[in-house]
GROMACS .gro file of C-alpha atoms in nm:
model
  456
    1MET     CA    1  -2.431   2.020  -0.639
    2PRO     CA    2  -2.724   1.918  -0.383
    3LYS     CA    3  -2.889   1.578  -0.465
    4ARG     CA    4  -3.280   1.630  -0.565
    5ARG     CA    5  -3.475   1.535  -0.262
    6GLN     CA    6  -3.763   1.273  -0.281
    7THR     CA    7  -4.098   1.180  -0.033
    8VAL     CA    8  -4.070   0.807   0.078
    9SER     CA    9  -4.394   0.736  -0.115
   10ASN     CA   10  -4.139   0.699  -0.403
   11LEU     CA   11  -3.808   0.703  -0.292
   12HIS     CA   12  -3.751   0.269  -0.220
   13ASN     CA   13  -3.841   0.272  -0.601
   14HIS     CA   14  -3.528   0.459  -0.722
   15LEU     CA   15  -3.235   0.408  -0.449
   16THR     CA   16  -3.007   0.195  -0.605
   17ILE     CA   17  -2.720   0.252  -0.390
   18HIS     CA   18  -2.517   0.427  -0.616
   19ALA     CA   19  -2.209   0.526  -0.420
   20ARG     CA   20  -2.106   0.143  -0.337
   21ARG     CA   21  -2.237   0.047  -0.667
   22GLN     CA   22  -1.980   0.324  -0.851
   23ASN     CA   23  -1.694   0.217  -0.638
   24ARG     CA   24  -1.767  -0.135  -0.682
   25LEU     CA   25  -1.756  -0.065  -1.108
   26LEU     CA   26  -1.455   0.174  -1.095
   27ALA     CA   27  -1.263  -0.150  -0.909
   28THR     CA   28  -1.395  -0.407  -1.164
   29LEU     CA   29  -1.227  -0.174  -1.458
   30ALA     CA   30  -0.919  -0.168  -1.276
   31LEU     CA   31  -0.948  -0.548  -1.254
   32ALA     CA   32  -1.020  -0.539  -1.640
   33VAL     CA   33  -0.683  -0.365  -1.725
   34ALA     CA   34  -0.546  -0.612  -1.465
   35LEU     CA   35  -0.662  -0.951  -1.649
   36SER     CA   36  -0.492  -0.865  -1.928
   37ILE     CA   37  -0.200  -1.085  -1.805
   38THR     CA   38  -0.191  -1.376  -2.012
   39ALA     CA   39  -0.272  -1.681  -1.877
   40PRO     CA   40  -0.090  -1.924  -1.718
   41ALA     CA   41   0.039  -2.213  -1.944
   42TRP     CA   42  -0.156  -2.463  -1.717
   43SER     CA   43  -0.510  -2.321  -1.813
   44ALA     CA   44  -0.542  -2.548  -2.097
   45GLN     CA   45  -0.556  -2.854  -1.869
   46VAL     CA   46  -0.841  -2.711  -1.635
   47CYS     CA   47  -1.072  -2.848  -1.817
   48VAL     CA   48  -1.220  -3.073  -2.083
   49GLU     CA   49  -1.198  -2.904  -2.416
   50GLY     CA   50  -1.153  -2.559  -2.263
   51ILE     CA   51  -1.486  -2.581  -2.150
   52ALA     CA   52  -1.496  -2.494  -1.750
   53ALA     CA   53  -1.890  -2.584  -1.724
   54ILE     CA   54  -2.182  -2.605  -1.851
   55VAL     CA   55  -2.472  -2.334  -1.766
   56ASN     CA   56  -2.802  -2.409  -1.897
   57GLU     CA   57  -2.732  -2.363  -2.247
   58ASP     CA   58  -2.382  -2.139  -2.232
   59VAL     CA   59  -2.065  -2.239  -2.077
   60VAL     CA   60  -1.784  -2.067  -1.862
   61LEU     CA   61  -1.456  -2.123  -2.025
   62ALA     CA   62  -1.137  -2.241  -1.920
   63SER     CA   63  -0.946  -1.959  -2.027
   64GLU     CA   64  -1.185  -1.738  -1.808
   65VAL     CA   65  -1.122  -1.942  -1.464
   66ALA     CA   66  -0.716  -1.939  -1.576
   67ARG     CA   67  -0.718  -1.525  -1.575
   68ARG     CA   68  -0.942  -1.492  -1.314
   69LEU     CA   69  -0.681  -1.750  -1.106
   70ALA     CA   70  -0.400  -1.508  -1.243
   71LEU     CA   71  -0.517  -1.224  -1.088
   72PHE     CA   72  -0.594  -1.400  -0.743
   73GLU     CA   73  -0.259  -1.510  -0.740
   74GLU     CA   74  -0.115  -1.175  -0.845
   75ARG     CA   75  -0.327  -0.983  -0.582
   76MET     CA   76  -0.232  -1.202  -0.295
   77ARG     CA   77   0.142  -1.172  -0.360
   78ALA     CA   78   0.111  -0.797  -0.412
   79ASP     CA   79  -0.067  -0.833  -0.029
   80GLY     CA   80   0.189  -0.982   0.098
   81GLN     CA   81   0.099  -1.336   0.152
   82ASP     CA   82   0.265  -1.616   0.047
   83GLU     CA   83   0.124  -1.882   0.151
   84LEU     CA   84  -0.176  -1.929  -0.077
   85PRO     CA   85  -0.462  -2.121   0.012
   86GLU     CA   86  -0.536  -2.470  -0.188
   87ARG     CA   87  -0.593  -2.390  -0.520
   88ASP     CA   88  -0.883  -2.654  -0.583
   89ALA     CA   89  -1.011  -2.360  -0.353
   90ILE     CA   90  -0.963  -2.104  -0.489
   91LEU     CA   91  -1.039  -2.261  -0.829
   92SER     CA   92  -1.383  -2.406  -0.673
   93GLN     CA   93  -1.465  -1.987  -0.635
   94ILE     CA   94  -1.332  -1.859  -0.904
   95LEU     CA   95  -1.593  -2.077  -1.098
   96GLU     CA   96  -1.854  -2.042  -0.937
   97GLN     CA   97  -1.829  -1.679  -0.903
   98LEU     CA   98  -1.805  -1.683  -1.299
   99VAL     CA   99  -2.141  -1.927  -1.326
  100MET     CA  100  -2.319  -1.697  -1.135
  101GLU     CA  101  -2.254  -1.431  -1.330
  102ASN     CA  102  -2.324  -1.652  -1.627
  103LEU     CA  103  -2.690  -1.705  -1.432
  104GLN     CA  104  -2.705  -1.310  -1.413
  105LEU     CA  105  -2.617  -1.265  -1.764
  106GLN     CA  106  -2.859  -1.507  -1.924
  107GLU     CA  107  -3.137  -1.368  -1.720
  108ALA     CA  108  -3.030  -1.005  -1.870
  109LYS     CA  109  -3.016  -1.093  -2.204
  110ALA     CA  110  -3.397  -1.287  -2.122
  111ARG     CA  111  -3.541  -0.939  -1.963
  112GLY     CA  112  -3.343  -0.756  -2.295
  113VAL     CA  113  -3.125  -0.526  -2.090
  114GLU     CA  114  -2.894  -0.327  -2.265
  115ILE     CA  115  -2.616  -0.088  -2.193
  116GLU     CA  116  -2.621   0.225  -2.406
  117ASP     CA  117  -2.324   0.297  -2.575
  118GLU     CA  118  -2.330   0.627  -2.445
  119ALA     CA  119  -2.385   0.448  -2.085
  120LEU     CA  120  -2.077   0.274  -2.151
  121THR     CA  121  -1.874   0.552  -2.298
  122ASP     CA  122  -1.938   0.764  -1.979
  123SER     CA  123  -1.827   0.493  -1.755
  124VAL     CA  124  -1.467   0.435  -1.944
  125GLN     CA  125  -1.449   0.784  -1.929
  126ALA     CA  126  -1.534   0.810  -1.598
  127TYR     CA  127  -1.223   0.550  -1.506
  128SER     CA  128  -0.972   0.759  -1.697
  129GLU     CA  129  -1.054   1.054  -1.551
  130GLN     CA  130  -0.968   0.880  -1.225
  131GLN     CA  131  -0.637   0.758  -1.307
  132GLY     CA  132  -0.562   1.130  -1.441
  133LEU     CA  133  -0.553   1.048  -1.818
  134THR     CA  134  -0.730   1.160  -2.128
  135LEU     CA  135  -0.919   0.872  -2.330
  136ASP     CA  136  -0.633   0.870  -2.553
  137GLN     CA  137  -0.347   0.817  -2.311
  138PHE     CA  138  -0.554   0.526  -2.123
  139ARG     CA  139  -0.629   0.365  -2.495
  140GLU     CA  140  -0.216   0.385  -2.546
  141GLN     CA  141  -0.198   0.253  -2.163
  142LEU     CA  142  -0.434  -0.035  -2.249
  143ALA     CA  143  -0.244  -0.113  -2.553
  144ALA     CA  144   0.123  -0.150  -2.361
  145SER     CA  145  -0.071  -0.360  -2.091
  146GLY     CA  146  -0.185  -0.608  -2.418
  147MET     CA  147  -0.570  -0.575  -2.355
  148SER     CA  148  -0.751  -0.375  -2.658
  149TYR     CA  149  -0.986  -0.095  -2.620
  150ARG     CA  150  -1.311  -0.298  -2.762
  151GLU     CA  151  -1.172  -0.635  -2.502
  152PHE     CA  152  -1.187  -0.331  -2.179
  153ARG     CA  153  -1.509  -0.208  -2.319
  154ASP     CA  154  -1.652  -0.556  -2.338
  155GLU     CA  155  -1.537  -0.604  -1.973
  156VAL     CA  156  -1.715  -0.289  -1.887
  157ARG     CA  157  -2.040  -0.378  -2.041
  158ARG     CA  158  -2.028  -0.751  -1.862
  159GLU     CA  159  -2.002  -0.516  -1.513
  160LEU     CA  160  -2.262  -0.259  -1.617
  161THR     CA  161  -2.523  -0.543  -1.752
  162LEU     CA  162  -2.487  -0.719  -1.424
  163GLN     CA  163  -2.569  -0.434  -1.184
  164ARG     CA  164  -2.847  -0.307  -1.430
  165VAL     CA  165  -3.024  -0.659  -1.410
  166GLN     CA  166  -2.980  -0.668  -1.066
  167GLN     CA  167  -3.119  -0.367  -1.008
  168ASN     CA  168  -3.392  -0.430  -1.200
  169VAL     CA  169  -3.503  -0.741  -1.048
  170VAL     CA  170  -3.453  -0.634  -0.663
  171ASN     CA  171  -3.599  -0.314  -0.679
  172ARG     CA  172  -3.900  -0.498  -0.788
  173ARG     CA  173  -3.917  -0.707  -0.460
  174ILE     CA  174  -3.856  -0.401  -0.219
  175TYR     CA  175  -4.131  -0.232  -0.094
  176LEU     CA  176  -4.105  -0.005   0.176
  177THR     CA  177  -4.429   0.142   0.382
  178GLU     CA  178  -4.445   0.462   0.607
  179GLN     CA  179  -4.419   0.265   0.859
  180ASP     CA  180  -4.088   0.069   0.813
  181VAL     CA  181  -3.971   0.407   0.807
  182GLU     CA  182  -4.095   0.589   1.118
  183SER     CA  183  -4.016   0.258   1.326
  184LEU     CA  184  -3.637   0.254   1.214
  185ILE     CA  185  -3.622   0.630   1.289
  186ALA     CA  186  -3.730   0.568   1.686
  187SER     CA  187  -3.548   0.248   1.692
  188PRO     CA  188  -3.142   0.261   1.926
  189PHE     CA  189  -3.023   0.169   1.572
  190PHE     CA  190  -3.109   0.430   1.368
  191ARG     CA  191  -3.044   0.702   1.676
  192ASP     CA  192  -2.692   0.554   1.618
  193TYR     CA  193  -2.717   0.554   1.245
  194ILE     CA  194  -2.359   0.764   1.217
  195SER     CA  195  -2.169   0.543   1.481
  196ASP     CA  196  -1.833   0.322   1.488
  197GLU     CA  197  -1.758   0.184   1.154
  198TYR     CA  198  -1.731  -0.156   1.189
  199ARG     CA  199  -1.480  -0.394   0.999
  200ILE     CA  200  -1.668  -0.744   0.904
  201GLY     CA  201  -1.552  -1.076   0.790
  202HIS     CA  202  -1.810  -1.301   0.660
  203ILE     CA  203  -1.863  -1.635   0.517
  204LEU     CA  204  -2.163  -1.796   0.339
  205LEU     CA  205  -2.223  -2.193   0.377
  206GLN     CA  206  -2.515  -2.195   0.123
  207VAL     CA  207  -2.804  -2.467   0.163
  208SER     CA  208  -3.036  -2.469  -0.114
  209GLN     CA  209  -3.411  -2.383  -0.031
  210ASN     CA  210  -3.524  -2.736  -0.095
  211ALA     CA  211  -3.212  -2.869   0.072
  212THR     CA  212  -3.343  -3.244   0.246
  213PRO     CA  213  -3.309  -3.246   0.618
  214GLU     CA  214  -2.979  -3.398   0.606
  215ALA     CA  215  -2.822  -3.186   0.387
  216VAL     CA  216  -2.919  -2.878   0.641
  217GLN     CA  217  -2.787  -3.118   0.999
  218GLU     CA  218  -2.449  -3.151   0.754
  219ALA     CA  219  -2.457  -2.755   0.661
  220THR     CA  220  -2.545  -2.663   1.048
  221ARG     CA  221  -2.285  -2.906   1.157
  222THR     CA  222  -1.992  -2.763   0.884
  223ALA     CA  223  -2.046  -2.409   1.028
  224ASN     CA  224  -1.991  -2.477   1.353
  225ASP     CA  225  -1.679  -2.648   1.303
  226ILE     CA  226  -1.552  -2.312   1.113
  227VAL     CA  227  -1.706  -2.081   1.393
  228ARG     CA  228  -1.506  -2.320   1.635
  229GLN     CA  229  -1.212  -2.325   1.389
  230LEU     CA  230  -1.210  -1.941   1.416
  231ARG     CA  231  -1.255  -1.927   1.762
  232GLU     CA  232  -0.929  -2.119   1.807
  233GLY     CA  233  -0.726  -1.886   1.607
  234ALA     CA  234  -0.779  -1.994   1.263
  235ASP     CA  235  -0.707  -1.724   0.963
  236PHE     CA  236  -1.056  -1.582   0.881
  237ALA     CA  237  -0.925  -1.499   0.521
  238ARG     CA  238  -0.805  -1.831   0.463
  239MET     CA  239  -1.146  -1.986   0.606
  240ALA     CA  240  -1.310  -1.788   0.379
  241VAL     CA  241  -1.144  -1.845   0.088
  242GLU     CA  242  -1.175  -2.234   0.114
  243HIS     CA  243  -1.539  -2.229   0.255
  244SER     CA  244  -1.785  -1.977   0.148
  245ALA     CA  245  -1.996  -1.911  -0.114
  246ALA     CA  246  -2.045  -1.562  -0.130
  247SER     CA  247  -1.902  -1.297  -0.379
  248THR     CA  248  -1.664  -1.176  -0.119
  249ALA     CA  249  -1.445  -1.504  -0.082
  250LEU     CA  250  -1.170  -1.464  -0.291
  251GLN     CA  251  -1.122  -1.145  -0.084
  252GLY     CA  252  -1.111  -1.347   0.209
  253GLY     CA  253  -1.480  -1.274   0.320
  254ASP     CA  254  -1.358  -0.883   0.398
  255LEU     CA  255  -1.700  -0.658   0.384
  256GLY     CA  256  -1.469  -0.372   0.464
  257TRP     CA  257  -1.564  -0.062   0.700
  258ARG     CA  258  -1.959  -0.019   0.711
  259LYS     CA  259  -2.135   0.188   0.982
  260ALA     CA  260  -2.422  -0.009   1.197
  261SER     CA  261  -2.708   0.090   0.904
  262GLN     CA  262  -2.504  -0.043   0.621
  263ILE     CA  263  -2.455  -0.419   0.762
  264PRO     CA  264  -2.672  -0.649   0.638
  265GLY     CA  265  -3.006  -0.683   0.844
  266LEU     CA  266  -2.944  -1.051   0.904
  267PHE     CA  267  -2.649  -1.020   1.079
  268ALA     CA  268  -2.602  -0.667   1.228
  269GLU     CA  269  -2.714  -0.802   1.584
  270GLU     CA  270  -2.491  -1.020   1.625
  271VAL     CA  271  -2.186  -0.821   1.477
  272LEU     CA  272  -2.294  -0.479   1.714
  273ALA     CA  273  -2.314  -0.743   2.009
  274LEU     CA  274  -1.935  -0.837   1.939
  275GLU     CA  275  -1.598  -0.753   2.024
  276VAL     CA  276  -1.329  -0.699   1.809
  277GLY     CA  277  -1.146  -1.006   1.697
  278GLU     CA  278  -1.495  -1.229   1.835
  279THR     CA  279  -1.681  -1.464   1.597
  280ALA     CA  280  -2.063  -1.519   1.598
  281ASP     CA  281  -2.286  -1.804   1.623
  282PRO     CA  282  -2.372  -1.962   1.255
  283VAL     CA  283  -2.680  -1.703   1.149
  284ARG     CA  284  -2.913  -1.929   0.986
  285ALA     CA  285  -3.105  -1.763   0.650
  286PRO     CA  286  -3.282  -1.883   0.361
  287SER     CA  287  -2.963  -1.858   0.149
  288GLY     CA  288  -2.768  -2.074   0.418
  289PHE     CA  289  -2.556  -1.988   0.702
  290HIS     CA  290  -2.367  -1.710   0.808
  291ILE     CA  291  -2.082  -1.662   0.988
  292VAL     CA  292  -1.916  -1.336   1.108
  293GLN     CA  293  -1.627  -1.183   1.264
  294LEU     CA  294  -1.587  -0.818   1.406
  295VAL     CA  295  -1.198  -0.766   1.242
  296SER     CA  296  -1.201  -0.419   1.377
  297GLN     CA  297  -1.378  -0.109   1.481
  298ARG     CA  298  -1.274   0.270   1.436
  299GLY     CA  299  -1.468   0.627   1.490
  300ALA     CA  300  -1.689   0.768   1.757
  301SER     CA  301  -2.065   0.815   1.795
  302GLN     CA  302  -2.231   1.162   1.657
  303ARG     CA  303  -2.548   1.247   1.670
  304ARG     CA  304  -2.549   1.610   1.508
  305GLU     CA  305  -2.469   1.715   1.130
  306GLN     CA  306  -2.174   1.925   1.068
  307GLN     CA  307  -2.322   2.157   0.790
  308THR     CA  308  -2.126   2.398   0.521
  309LEU     CA  309  -2.291   2.703   0.370
  310ALA     CA  310  -2.062   2.759   0.051
  311ARG     CA  311  -2.137   2.955  -0.298
  312HIS     CA  312  -2.043   2.831  -0.673
  313ILE     CA  313  -1.966   2.931  -1.015
  314LEU     CA  314  -2.033   2.640  -1.244
  315LEU     CA  315  -1.941   2.665  -1.603
  316LYS     CA  316  -2.027   2.385  -1.860
  317PRO     CA  317  -1.889   2.314  -2.141
  318SER     CA  318  -2.170   2.312  -2.501
  319THR     CA  319  -2.210   2.330  -2.849
  320ILE     CA  320  -2.097   2.653  -2.827
  321ARG     CA  321  -1.796   2.656  -2.549
  322SER     CA  322  -1.577   2.351  -2.617
  323GLU     CA  323  -1.404   2.209  -2.269
  324GLU     CA  324  -1.079   2.380  -2.350
  325GLN     CA  325  -1.259   2.756  -2.398
  326THR     CA  326  -1.476   2.643  -2.095
  327VAL     CA  327  -1.180   2.639  -1.871
  328GLU     CA  328  -1.023   2.937  -1.973
  329ALA     CA  329  -1.377   3.112  -1.897
  330ILE     CA  330  -1.330   2.973  -1.538
  331TRP     CA  331  -1.000   3.057  -1.477
  332ASP     CA  332  -1.092   3.416  -1.568
  333LEU     CA  333  -1.368   3.452  -1.365
  334HIS     CA  334  -1.106   3.298  -1.072
  335THR     CA  335  -0.879   3.597  -1.147
  336ARG     CA  336  -1.130   3.863  -1.177
  337ILE     CA  337  -1.237   3.763  -0.864
  338VAL     CA  338  -0.899   3.695  -0.682
  339ALA     CA  339  -0.837   4.049  -0.820
  340GLY     CA  340  -1.190   4.200  -0.684
  341GLU     CA  341  -1.470   4.181  -0.846
  342ASP     CA  342  -1.802   4.038  -0.654
  343PHE     CA  343  -1.825   3.687  -0.666
  344ALA     CA  344  -2.224   3.719  -0.606
  345ASP     CA  345  -2.260   3.919  -0.911
  346LEU     CA  346  -2.036   3.731  -1.188
  347ALA     CA  347  -2.229   3.393  -1.009
  348ARG     CA  348  -2.568   3.561  -1.125
  349GLU     CA  349  -2.402   3.693  -1.440
  350HIS     CA  350  -2.204   3.339  -1.612
  351SER     CA  351  -2.309   3.052  -1.356
  352ASN     CA  352  -2.444   2.751  -1.524
  353ASP     CA  353  -2.661   2.672  -1.209
  354PRO     CA  354  -2.982   2.723  -1.232
  355GLY     CA  355  -3.048   2.687  -0.871
  356SER     CA  356  -2.805   2.916  -0.724
  357ALA     CA  357  -2.713   3.145  -0.966
  358LEU     CA  358  -2.994   3.401  -0.864
  359ALA     CA  359  -2.841   3.367  -0.496
  360GLY     CA  360  -2.511   3.483  -0.604
  361GLY     CA  361  -2.408   3.146  -0.607
  362GLU     CA  362  -2.514   3.082  -0.261
  363LEU     CA  363  -2.619   2.648  -0.189
  364GLY     CA  364  -2.758   2.671   0.162
  365TRP     CA  365  -2.660   2.488   0.466
  366ALA     CA  366  -2.655   2.168   0.351
  367PRO     CA  367  -2.387   1.864   0.479
  368ALA     CA  368  -2.130   1.782   0.242
  369SER     CA  369  -2.272   1.415   0.168
  370ASN     CA  370  -2.542   1.592  -0.057
  371TYR     CA  371  -2.259   1.678  -0.323
  372VAL     CA  372  -2.088   1.469  -0.536
  373ASP     CA  373  -1.773   1.342  -0.475
  374ARG     CA  374  -1.539   1.595  -0.617
  375PHE     CA  375  -1.735   1.845  -0.516
  376ARG     CA  376  -1.689   1.715  -0.129
  377GLU     CA  377  -1.376   1.673  -0.183
  378VAL     CA  378  -1.255   2.012  -0.220
  379LEU     CA  379  -1.530   2.156   0.005
  380ASP     CA  380  -1.409   1.961   0.288
  381ALA     CA  381  -1.069   2.086   0.212
  382SER     CA  382  -1.169   2.478   0.176
  383GLN     CA  383  -1.089   2.661   0.467
  384LEU     CA  384  -1.329   2.914   0.602
  385GLY     CA  385  -1.330   3.249   0.344
  386ASP     CA  386  -1.076   3.044   0.105
  387LEU     CA  387  -1.147   3.040  -0.268
  388SER     CA  388  -1.089   2.735  -0.415
  389GLU     CA  389  -0.892   2.702  -0.774
  390PRO     CA  390  -1.087   2.600  -1.036
  391PHE     CA  391  -1.207   2.224  -1.049
  392GLN     CA  392  -1.398   1.983  -1.244
  393THR     CA  393  -1.707   1.741  -1.138
  394GLU     CA  394  -1.929   1.522  -1.390
  395HIS     CA  395  -2.114   1.887  -1.389
  396GLY     CA  396  -1.835   2.096  -1.531
  397TRP     CA  397  -1.576   2.342  -1.408
  398HIS     CA  398  -1.670   2.493  -1.051
  399ILE     CA  399  -1.517   2.767  -0.830
  400LEU     CA  400  -1.644   2.756  -0.476
  401GLU     CA  401  -1.612   2.926  -0.170
  402VAL     CA  402  -1.690   2.842   0.173
  403LEU     CA  403  -1.885   3.043   0.382
  404GLY     CA  404  -1.930   2.880   0.700
  405ARG     CA  405  -1.975   2.604   0.855
  406ARG     CA  406  -2.143   2.469   1.146
  407GLU     CA  407  -2.361   2.160   1.348
  408GLU     CA  408  -2.736   2.103   1.349
  409ASP     CA  409  -2.979   1.846   1.477
  410MET     CA  410  -3.073   1.609   1.186
  411SER     CA  411  -3.360   1.767   1.005
  412LYS     CA  412  -3.658   1.548   1.014
  413GLU     CA  413  -3.650   1.551   0.642
  414ALA     CA  414  -3.280   1.409   0.643
  415ARG     CA  415  -3.361   1.164   0.876
  416THR     CA  416  -3.652   1.036   0.671
  417ASP     CA  417  -3.424   1.030   0.340
  418ILE     CA  418  -3.155   0.851   0.528
  419ALA     CA  419  -3.391   0.594   0.714
  420ALA     CA  420  -3.492   0.553   0.377
  421ARG     CA  421  -3.195   0.417   0.201
  422VAL     CA  422  -3.047   0.256   0.486
  423LEU     CA  423  -3.375   0.038   0.465
  424HIS     CA  424  -3.345   0.002   0.094
  425GLN     CA  425  -2.934  -0.078   0.121
  426ARG     CA  426  -3.055  -0.404   0.351
  427ARG     CA  427  -3.308  -0.533   0.194
  428PHE     CA  428  -3.171  -0.485  -0.171
  429GLU     CA  429  -2.871  -0.716  -0.024
  430GLU     CA  430  -3.114  -0.975   0.119
  431LYS     CA  431  -3.328  -0.950  -0.188
  432LEU     CA  432  -2.989  -1.009  -0.443
  433GLN     CA  433  -2.906  -1.322  -0.239
  434GLU     CA  434  -3.246  -1.500  -0.248
  435TRP     CA  435  -3.266  -1.422  -0.625
  436GLN     CA  436  -2.916  -1.531  -0.662
  437SER     CA  437  -2.985  -1.871  -0.474
  438GLU     CA  438  -3.325  -1.888  -0.676
  439LEU     CA  439  -3.105  -1.847  -1.005
  440ARG     CA  440  -2.835  -2.119  -0.866
  441ASP     CA  441  -3.102  -2.391  -0.788
  442GLU     CA  442  -3.310  -2.352  -1.096
  443ALA     CA  443  -3.009  -2.397  -1.382
  444PHE     CA  444  -2.850  -2.713  -1.528
  445VAL     CA  445  -2.469  -2.641  -1.392
  446LYS     CA  446  -2.225  -2.936  -1.482
  447THR     CA  447  -1.824  -2.866  -1.458
  448MET     CA  448  -1.589  -3.039  -1.658
  449GLY     CA  449  -1.278  -3.219  -1.637
  450GLY     CA  450  -1.009  -3.085  -1.383
  451CYS     CA  451  -1.286  -2.843  -1.286
  452GLY     CA  452  -1.469  -3.128  -1.072
  453GLU     CA  453  -1.682  -3.316  -1.256
  454THR     CA  454  -2.062  -3.241  -1.104
  455ALA     CA  455  -2.410  -3.106  -1.251
  456GLY     CA  456  -2.709  -2.952  -1.026
   0.00000   0.00000   0.00000
């Protein structure tokens, strides 16, 4: 169903780049299952007395480091990469990730951030449904992998807590004005908002905001040396694992496919000026030096919006109608429509979507991006005049019919909405990095034994 539009004046207070974070959460749930692998025998030797690092008044355990390492090595082998980076470099990256997560979880506790059981259950349910499993089947799969359902829920709670504290802290640091949005809409950058997609490699050399001039000079030399090696043919993924302080280091610095509007503003211009395979000069920022390479590029620029006219019937389970009864009811309506009964009449009589029922189920002309993922998938796959089979989204059970398709210039309202989202996403990533750097600079962190004993 269409997402509720918001005015620019309050939009920036609520946007949380939900789709990207939901994808990240689902990926984390998958990792949690994989992390049920037994930690290798050497884990007890990684650090003194099972403690990998002291983080303020908390600790990172050696067993946590070992589990992350086991997963990373399994991933690399699954990707066909037999030659792994130096283990010390991998361990350093893993430990730094765990330290940063620990610091953010400490901040969450101090701020009273808690994840309600209902939200936790919804996330686990969403993951099991994505795997095509009932919750009971998913529990059985977890047990077979050696991970308890409670352990899995704890992993999910941890990730949700990280997301929530980031949103709570960072969103307060973001302020958008009408002028900000209007300036972006008027820019050549925004006119190309639906342009080619870019796959970007990213390395962050972190420099403390309180660093001495000598430390900054040393970081500058290191950044320039890395760029030189990359331009001479060094493997970017390997260099990222060995040098990057970014959260994507263990993914080889891969930021994935992004439209121009989704590239962090710190280095967007540098990326857009590159040819495929080129590496930009180091970009200085408050958090350190950013090194970016354009790995690949695809797609073609479009300035017109594809819109679809569709109608649907929605049935929701309730206290008086079970899930099973809802499925039976939606299939009964489908059969009646196929037999010749009027779609609009049935929608007015039965649909649980108050926004469209009175209009015979019509949703109006809208881009597919206005709808939730599963609804959009069925919409895009349907031919003109086709009646879909019943399908489920988070809203309930639907029957859908496509009535028309067209190309339209984007409306002013849509442009404003998208521009605000682009600006919020850019600033969220920048402010998140700043906040994480502040946490790290202000923390007492001491790594132990085999993890390389240091304090800072």
